[in-house]
Coordinates of C-alpha atoms (C1' of nucleotides) in Angstrom, one line a residue:
Chain K
M154 CA 112.7 148.4 155.6
S155 CA 116.1 150.0 155.2
E156 CA 116.9 152.9 153.0
G157 CA 119.4 150.8 151.1
V158 CA 116.6 149.3 149.1
E159 CA 115.6 152.7 147.7
W160 CA 119.2 153.5 146.9
A161 CA 119.8 150.1 145.3
L162 CA 116.7 150.3 143.1
H163 CA 117.6 153.8 141.9
S164 CA 121.2 152.9 141.3
C165 CA 120.3 149.9 139.1
V166 CA 118.1 152.2 136.9
N167 CA 120.9 154.7 136.8
L168 CA 123.3 152.0 135.7
A169 CA 120.9 151.1 132.9
W170 CA 120.7 154.8 131.9
S171 CA 124.5 155.1 132.0
G172 CA 124.8 152.7 129.1
P173 CA 126.0 149.1 128.9
D174 CA 129.6 149.8 128.0
R175 CA 130.8 151.8 130.9
A176 CA 131.2 150.9 134.6
V177 CA 130.2 153.5 137.1
S178 CA 132.1 153.9 140.4
A179 CA 130.2 153.9 143.7
A180 CA 131.5 157.4 144.3
R181 CA 129.8 158.7 141.2
L182 CA 126.6 156.8 141.7
A183 CA 126.5 158.3 145.2
A184 CA 127.3 161.8 144.1
W185 CA 124.5 161.7 141.5
H186 CA 121.9 161.7 144.3
D187 CA 124.0 163.1 147.1
L188 CA 124.3 159.8 149.0
P189 CA 127.1 158.7 151.4
A190 CA 129.5 157.0 149.0
A191 CA 131.1 154.5 151.4
Y192 CA 127.7 153.3 152.6
L193 CA 126.2 153.1 149.2
N194 CA 129.2 151.0 148.2
K195 CA 128.2 148.5 150.8
Q196 CA 124.8 148.1 149.2
L197 CA 126.3 147.8 145.8
Q198 CA 128.6 145.1 147.1
A199 CA 125.6 143.2 148.3
L200 CA 124.0 143.5 144.8
A201 CA 127.2 142.2 143.3
R202 CA 127.3 139.2 145.6
A203 CA 123.7 138.5 144.6
G204 CA 124.6 138.4 141.0
I205 CA 122.7 141.6 140.1
L206 CA 125.7 143.7 139.4
T207 CA 129.3 142.9 138.4
S208 CA 132.2 144.9 139.8
S209 CA 135.7 145.6 138.6
P210 CA 138.5 147.4 140.5
G211 CA 140.9 149.9 139.1
P212 CA 140.6 153.0 137.0
R213 CA 137.6 152.9 134.7
G214 CA 136.3 150.3 137.1
G215 CA 133.1 150.3 139.1
F216 CA 129.8 148.6 138.9
R217 CA 127.6 147.6 135.9
L218 CA 124.5 145.5 135.5
A219 CA 125.1 141.8 135.4
R220 CA 121.9 141.2 133.3
P221 CA 119.1 143.1 131.6
L222 CA 116.9 145.2 133.7
A223 CA 113.9 143.2 132.6
S224 CA 115.3 140.1 134.3
I225 CA 115.8 141.8 137.7
S226 CA 112.8 141.7 139.9
L227 CA 112.2 144.0 142.8
M228 CA 112.3 140.9 144.9
D229 CA 115.9 140.2 143.7
V230 CA 117.0 143.6 144.9
V231 CA 115.1 143.5 148.2
A232 CA 116.5 140.1 149.0
A233 CA 120.0 141.2 148.2
V234 CA 119.9 144.2 150.4
E235 CA 117.7 143.1 153.2
G236 CA 118.9 139.6 153.6
P237 CA 116.8 136.4 153.8
E238 CA 115.0 136.9 157.1
E239 CA 111.3 137.4 157.2
A240 CA 110.0 140.8 158.4
F241 CA 107.8 138.9 161.0
R242 CA 109.8 136.5 163.0
C243 CA 108.0 134.1 165.3
T244 CA 109.7 133.9 168.7
E245 CA 107.4 131.1 169.9
I246 CA 106.1 132.8 172.9
R247 CA 103.4 130.2 173.1
R248 CA 106.1 127.8 174.4
R249 CA 107.1 130.1 177.2
G250 CA 105.7 130.5 180.7
P251 CA 102.7 128.8 182.2
G252 CA 101.0 129.0 178.8
A253 CA 103.5 126.6 177.3
G254 CA 101.7 123.2 176.7
D255 CA 103.2 119.9 177.7
P256 CA 106.6 119.8 175.9
A257 CA 106.4 116.0 175.6
A258 CA 103.0 116.2 173.9
E259 CA 104.2 118.7 171.4
G260 CA 107.7 117.5 170.7
A261 CA 110.2 118.8 168.1
D262 CA 107.8 118.4 165.2
A263 CA 105.0 120.5 166.6
A264 CA 102.8 122.2 164.1
D265 CA 103.6 125.7 163.1
C266 CA 102.3 128.5 165.3
A267 CA 99.0 129.6 163.8
V268 CA 99.9 133.2 164.3
A269 CA 103.2 132.8 162.5
H270 CA 101.5 130.8 159.7
A271 CA 99.1 133.7 159.0
M272 CA 101.7 136.3 159.1
T273 CA 103.9 134.3 156.7
R274 CA 101.0 134.0 154.3
A275 CA 100.8 137.8 154.1
E276 CA 104.5 138.1 153.7
L277 CA 104.3 135.6 150.8
A278 CA 101.8 137.9 149.1
W279 CA 104.2 140.8 149.5
R280 CA 107.1 138.7 148.0
R281 CA 104.9 137.6 145.1
A282 CA 104.1 141.2 144.3
L283 CA 107.7 142.2 144.4
A284 CA 108.7 139.2 142.2
A285 CA 106.0 140.2 139.7
Q286 CA 107.6 143.6 139.0
N287 CA 110.9 144.1 137.2
L288 CA 113.3 147.0 137.0
D289 CA 112.6 147.7 133.4
E290 CA 109.0 148.5 134.1
I291 CA 110.3 151.0 136.7
R292 CA 112.7 152.5 134.2
Q293 CA 110.0 152.9 131.6
Q294 CA 107.7 154.7 134.0
A295 CA 110.5 157.0 135.2
E296 CA 111.3 157.8 131.6
Q297 CA 107.7 158.7 130.8
Q298 CA 107.8 161.2 133.7
A299 CA 111.3 162.6 132.9
P300 CA 112.4 161.6 129.4
E301 CA 115.6 163.6 129.7
A302 CA 116.8 161.8 132.8
A303 CA 119.0 159.3 131.0
G304 CA 120.6 161.9 128.8
R305 CA 121.4 164.2 131.8
L306 CA 123.0 161.3 133.6
R307 CA 125.2 160.3 130.6
A308 CA 126.2 164.0 130.1
W309 CA 127.1 164.4 133.7
L310 CA 129.1 161.2 133.8
A311 CA 131.0 162.2 130.7
A312 CA 132.0 165.5 132.3
Q313 CA 133.4 163.9 135.5
Chain R
M271 CA 108.3 144.3 162.3
S272 CA 108.3 144.7 166.0
E273 CA 107.7 141.8 168.5
G274 CA 104.7 143.7 169.8
V275 CA 102.6 142.3 166.9
E276 CA 103.2 138.7 167.9
W277 CA 102.4 139.6 171.5
A278 CA 99.2 141.4 170.5
L279 CA 97.9 138.6 168.3
H280 CA 98.5 135.9 170.9
S281 CA 97.0 138.1 173.6
C282 CA 93.8 138.7 171.6
V283 CA 93.4 134.9 171.2
N284 CA 94.1 134.4 174.9
L285 CA 91.4 137.0 175.7
A286 CA 88.9 135.0 173.6
W287 CA 89.9 131.8 175.4
S288 CA 89.6 133.5 178.8
G289 CA 85.9 134.0 178.2
P290 CA 83.7 137.0 177.5
D291 CA 82.7 137.8 181.0
R292 CA 86.0 138.4 182.7
A293 CA 88.7 141.1 182.1
V294 CA 92.3 140.0 182.3
S295 CA 95.0 142.3 183.6
A296 CA 98.1 143.1 181.5
A297 CA 100.2 141.4 184.3
R298 CA 98.4 138.1 183.9
L299 CA 98.4 138.1 180.1
A300 CA 102.1 138.8 180.3
A301 CA 102.8 136.1 182.9
W302 CA 101.0 133.5 180.8
H303 CA 103.8 133.7 178.2
D304 CA 106.5 135.1 180.4
L305 CA 106.5 138.5 178.7
P306 CA 107.6 141.9 180.3
A307 CA 104.3 143.1 181.8
A308 CA 104.9 146.9 181.6
Y309 CA 105.8 146.7 178.0
L310 CA 103.0 144.4 177.0
N311 CA 100.7 146.8 178.7
K312 CA 101.8 149.5 176.2
Q313 CA 100.8 147.3 173.3
L314 CA 97.5 146.5 174.9
Q315 CA 96.9 150.2 175.4
A316 CA 97.4 150.6 171.6
L317 CA 94.9 147.9 170.9
A318 CA 92.4 149.7 173.2
R319 CA 93.0 153.0 171.5
A320 CA 92.3 151.3 168.2
G321 CA 89.0 149.9 169.4
I322 CA 90.1 146.3 169.4
L323 CA 90.1 145.9 173.2
T324 CA 88.3 147.7 176.0
S325 CA 90.0 148.4 179.3
S326 CA 88.8 149.1 182.8
P327 CA 90.8 150.1 185.9
G328 CA 90.5 148.8 189.4
P329 CA 90.3 145.4 190.9
R330 CA 88.7 142.9 188.6
G331 CA 89.7 145.3 185.8
G332 CA 91.9 144.7 182.9
F333 CA 91.4 144.1 179.2
R334 CA 88.7 142.3 177.2
L335 CA 87.8 142.1 173.5
A336 CA 85.8 145.0 172.2
R337 CA 84.2 142.8 169.5
P338 CA 84.1 139.2 168.3
L339 CA 87.4 137.7 167.1
A340 CA 85.9 137.1 163.6
S341 CA 85.5 140.8 163.1
I342 CA 89.2 141.6 164.0
S343 CA 91.6 141.2 161.1
L344 CA 95.3 140.8 161.3
M345 CA 95.5 144.2 159.6
D346 CA 93.6 145.8 162.4
V347 CA 96.1 144.5 165.0
V348 CA 99.2 145.2 162.9
A349 CA 98.0 148.8 162.2
A350 CA 97.2 149.3 165.9
V351 CA 100.7 148.2 167.0
E352 CA 102.9 149.3 164.2
G353 CA 101.2 152.6 163.4
P354 CA 100.2 154.0 160.0
E355 CA 103.6 154.4 158.4
E356 CA 104.5 152.2 155.4
A357 CA 107.4 149.9 155.8
F358 CA 109.0 151.3 152.7
R359 CA 109.3 155.1 152.9
C360 CA 110.4 157.0 149.8
T361 CA 112.9 159.7 150.7
E362 CA 112.9 161.2 147.2
I363 CA 116.6 160.7 146.5
R364 CA 115.8 161.4 142.9
R365 CA 115.4 165.1 143.8
R366 CA 118.8 165.4 145.5
G367 CA 122.2 166.1 144.1
P368 CA 123.1 166.6 140.4
G369 CA 120.5 164.0 139.5
A370 CA 117.7 166.2 140.6
G371 CA 115.8 167.4 137.6
D372 CA 114.8 171.0 137.0
P373 CA 112.7 171.8 140.1
A374 CA 110.6 174.3 138.1
A375 CA 109.8 171.6 135.5
E376 CA 108.7 169.1 138.2
G377 CA 107.0 171.4 140.7
A378 CA 105.0 170.4 143.7
D379 CA 102.6 168.1 141.8
A380 CA 105.3 166.0 140.2
A381 CA 104.3 162.4 139.6
D382 CA 105.0 159.8 142.1
C383 CA 108.5 158.2 142.2
A384 CA 108.3 155.1 140.1
V385 CA 110.3 153.2 142.6
A386 CA 108.0 154.2 145.5
H387 CA 105.0 153.4 143.4
A388 CA 106.2 149.8 142.8
M389 CA 107.1 149.2 146.4
T390 CA 103.8 150.6 147.5
R391 CA 102.0 148.2 145.2
A392 CA 103.7 145.3 146.9
E393 CA 102.9 146.6 150.3
L394 CA 99.2 146.9 149.4
A395 CA 99.3 143.2 148.5
W396 CA 100.6 142.6 152.0
R397 CA 97.9 144.7 153.6
R398 CA 95.2 143.0 151.6
A399 CA 96.5 139.6 152.7
L400 CA 96.5 140.7 156.3
A401 CA 93.0 142.2 156.0
A402 CA 91.7 138.9 154.5
Q403 CA 92.6 136.9 157.7
N404 CA 90.8 137.3 161.0
L405 CA 91.7 136.3 164.5
D406 CA 88.9 133.7 164.7
E407 CA 90.6 131.7 162.0
I408 CA 93.8 131.7 163.9
R409 CA 92.0 130.7 167.1
Q410 CA 90.4 127.7 165.3
Q411 CA 93.7 126.5 163.9
A412 CA 95.4 126.9 167.3
E413 CA 92.6 124.9 168.9
Q414 CA 93.0 122.1 166.4
Q415 CA 96.7 121.8 167.3
A416 CA 96.1 122.2 171.0
P417 CA 92.5 121.6 172.0
E418 CA 93.2 121.9 175.7
A419 CA 94.7 125.4 175.4
A420 CA 91.6 127.3 176.3
G421 CA 90.8 125.1 179.3
R422 CA 94.4 125.4 180.6
L423 CA 94.3 129.2 180.4
R424 CA 90.9 129.4 182.2
A425 CA 92.1 127.0 184.9
W426 CA 95.2 129.0 185.4
L427 CA 93.4 132.3 185.6
A428 CA 90.9 130.9 188.1
A429 CA 93.9 129.9 190.3
Q430 CA 95.5 133.3 190.3
Chain H
dT19 C1' 90.0 153.1 203.3
dG20 C1' 93.1 150.3 200.9
dA21 C1' 94.3 147.4 197.2
dT22 C1' 94.2 146.8 192.2
dT23 C1' 94.6 148.3 187.7
dC24 C1' 94.8 151.3 183.7
dT25 C1' 97.0 155.8 181.7
dG26 C1' 100.6 158.3 180.1
dG27 C1' 104.9 160.5 180.6
dA28 C1' 109.8 160.1 181.6
dT29 C1' 113.7 157.6 181.3
dA30 C1' 117.1 153.9 180.6
dT31 C1' 118.9 149.9 178.0
dT32 C1' 119.6 147.3 173.9
dT33 C1' 119.7 146.4 169.1
dA34 C1' 119.6 147.6 164.4
dG35 C1' 120.5 150.8 160.9
dT36 C1' 123.5 154.4 159.2
dA37 C1' 128.0 156.1 158.3
dT38 C1' 133.1 156.5 158.2
dC39 C1' 137.8 154.8 157.9
dC40 C1' 141.5 152.0 156.7
dA41 C1' 144.7 148.4 154.8
dG42 C1' 144.9 145.2 151.1
dA43 C1' 144.2 143.5 146.4
dT44 C1' 143.3 144.5 141.5
dT45 C1' 143.7 147.0 137.2
dA46 C1' 144.1 150.9 133.7
dT47 C1' 147.3 154.4 132.2
dG48 C1' 151.4 156.7 131.1
Chain Z
dC109 C1' 157.4 150.0 136.3
dA110 C1' 155.0 153.6 139.1
dT111 C1' 150.9 155.8 140.1
dA112 C1' 146.3 156.6 140.7
dA113 C1' 141.7 154.7 140.8
dT114 C1' 138.7 151.4 142.5
dC115 C1' 136.6 147.4 144.8
dT116 C1' 136.8 144.3 149.1
dG117 C1' 136.1 143.4 153.7
dG118 C1' 136.9 144.3 158.4
dA119 C1' 136.8 147.5 162.3
dT120 C1' 134.8 151.2 164.4
dA121 C1' 131.7 155.0 165.5
dC122 C1' 127.3 157.4 165.5
dT123 C1' 122.2 157.6 165.4
dA124 C1' 117.6 156.1 165.6
dA125 C1' 114.3 152.8 166.9
dA126 C1' 112.8 149.1 169.6
dT127 C1' 112.7 147.2 174.0
dA128 C1' 112.1 147.7 178.9
dT129 C1' 111.4 149.9 183.4
dC130 C1' 109.5 153.2 186.6
dC131 C1' 106.5 156.4 188.6
dA132 C1' 102.6 159.6 189.8
dG133 C1' 97.8 160.1 188.9
dA134 C1' 93.0 158.5 188.2
dA135 C1' 89.5 155.1 188.4
dT136 C1' 87.3 151.2 190.5
dC137 C1' 86.1 147.4 193.5
dA138 C1' 85.7 145.3 198.2

DNA sequence: TGATTCTGGATATTTAGTATCCAGATTATG
DNA sequence: CATAATCTGGATACTAAATATCCAGAATCA
C-alpha cells in the first residue's frame, strides 16, 4: 500500500479542520506535515478526480472538501489513490505449462481459479471494513487525542 | 501483494495431489506451471521455515506438506511468503512539520494515530478472512472444476 | 563416488513507487 | 490590464522492492 493513502487521509481531515470557507493549496497542506509538495499534489488531484475534493486555480485557490467528512469512507480514499486493481491479482498459472488442463475442455468461460476466489473473498472483507468507516469518525478520534489540532492548523494557515 | 503468494498456494495444493509419500523437487513443481525454478525455490524455503512444508536434500528429496491441507490456512501461507509487516504502514506524518503537536505533551506513549488505527482495523478483517479459509477447501473446489487434475499431476511426476 | 537436491548468500534485472520539473490554463488582486 | 498564485497533466529522474539468476556448500541417495 502506497504512502499516498496516509497522506490523503490526513489531508482530508486537515481540510475539514481548516474550515469550509477557505481552499488550501497543495503547497500549504504539504508544508503542514513536511511532505513533498509536488507529489502530494498528485494525490490530491486523484482525490479531486474521484469527487472527494474540489480544486480551483489561482490566488486563494487550492483544494477543499467536495462533501461532508461523514460521507467519505476510507474505501473512497483508498480507491481514489490506489486505483481499482485488487491487491492480489491472479495470473492464471494453472493454465501454463504441463499442468494446464485441456484448453478445449475448459474454454473461455472456465470457472474462476479457486485460489483467486478465496483471495478475493478476503479482499472483499477488507473493502467492506474500509467502507464501514468514514473520515468523520477519524476526525473525532483525532480531536479527542489532540483537541487543539484544528485551532493550531487554522492559526498557522492564517499566518501564511 | 507479490506473485509468490499465488505460486505458494498452488504449490501446496499440488503437493497434496502428488500424494503423501513422495517429495517433489522445486524444479518439478516449477516446471508443472512453467515458473522460474530458482525463484519458486525461495518461496518454498519460506514455507518450510514457517513449518508448512518439510524439505529434504538429495536424490528423491524435495518438498512435502508438513501437515494436512485442512490445517493450513490462507493466512499461514500469506504470512510465510509476505512476512509479518502490515500492508499499511503508518509513518507518523502527524508528528512532522509545523503540524506536529507539542512533543512534550504527546510523549512516547502518545495514543495511536487515528488514521493508522482505522486502517489496521480493516487489515484485521482481511487477516480474519484469510485465517477462516484453509487449503483443503481450495483443493476441493479445484477438484470439482477439474476432477482429473490430481491424476494428471501424478502421471506427469511418474514420467519424469 | 557421483548425481541430485536443498540452503543461503550474492548479484543482476525489472517494475512500481517516489519525487521533481516544466509549460499551459485559470483566476484573484491591484 | 499585468502580475502572481495555483491547478493540470505530461515528461523525466531517482529509489526501493519485487523478480530472477547464479554459485558454493552441505546433505542424501544409489
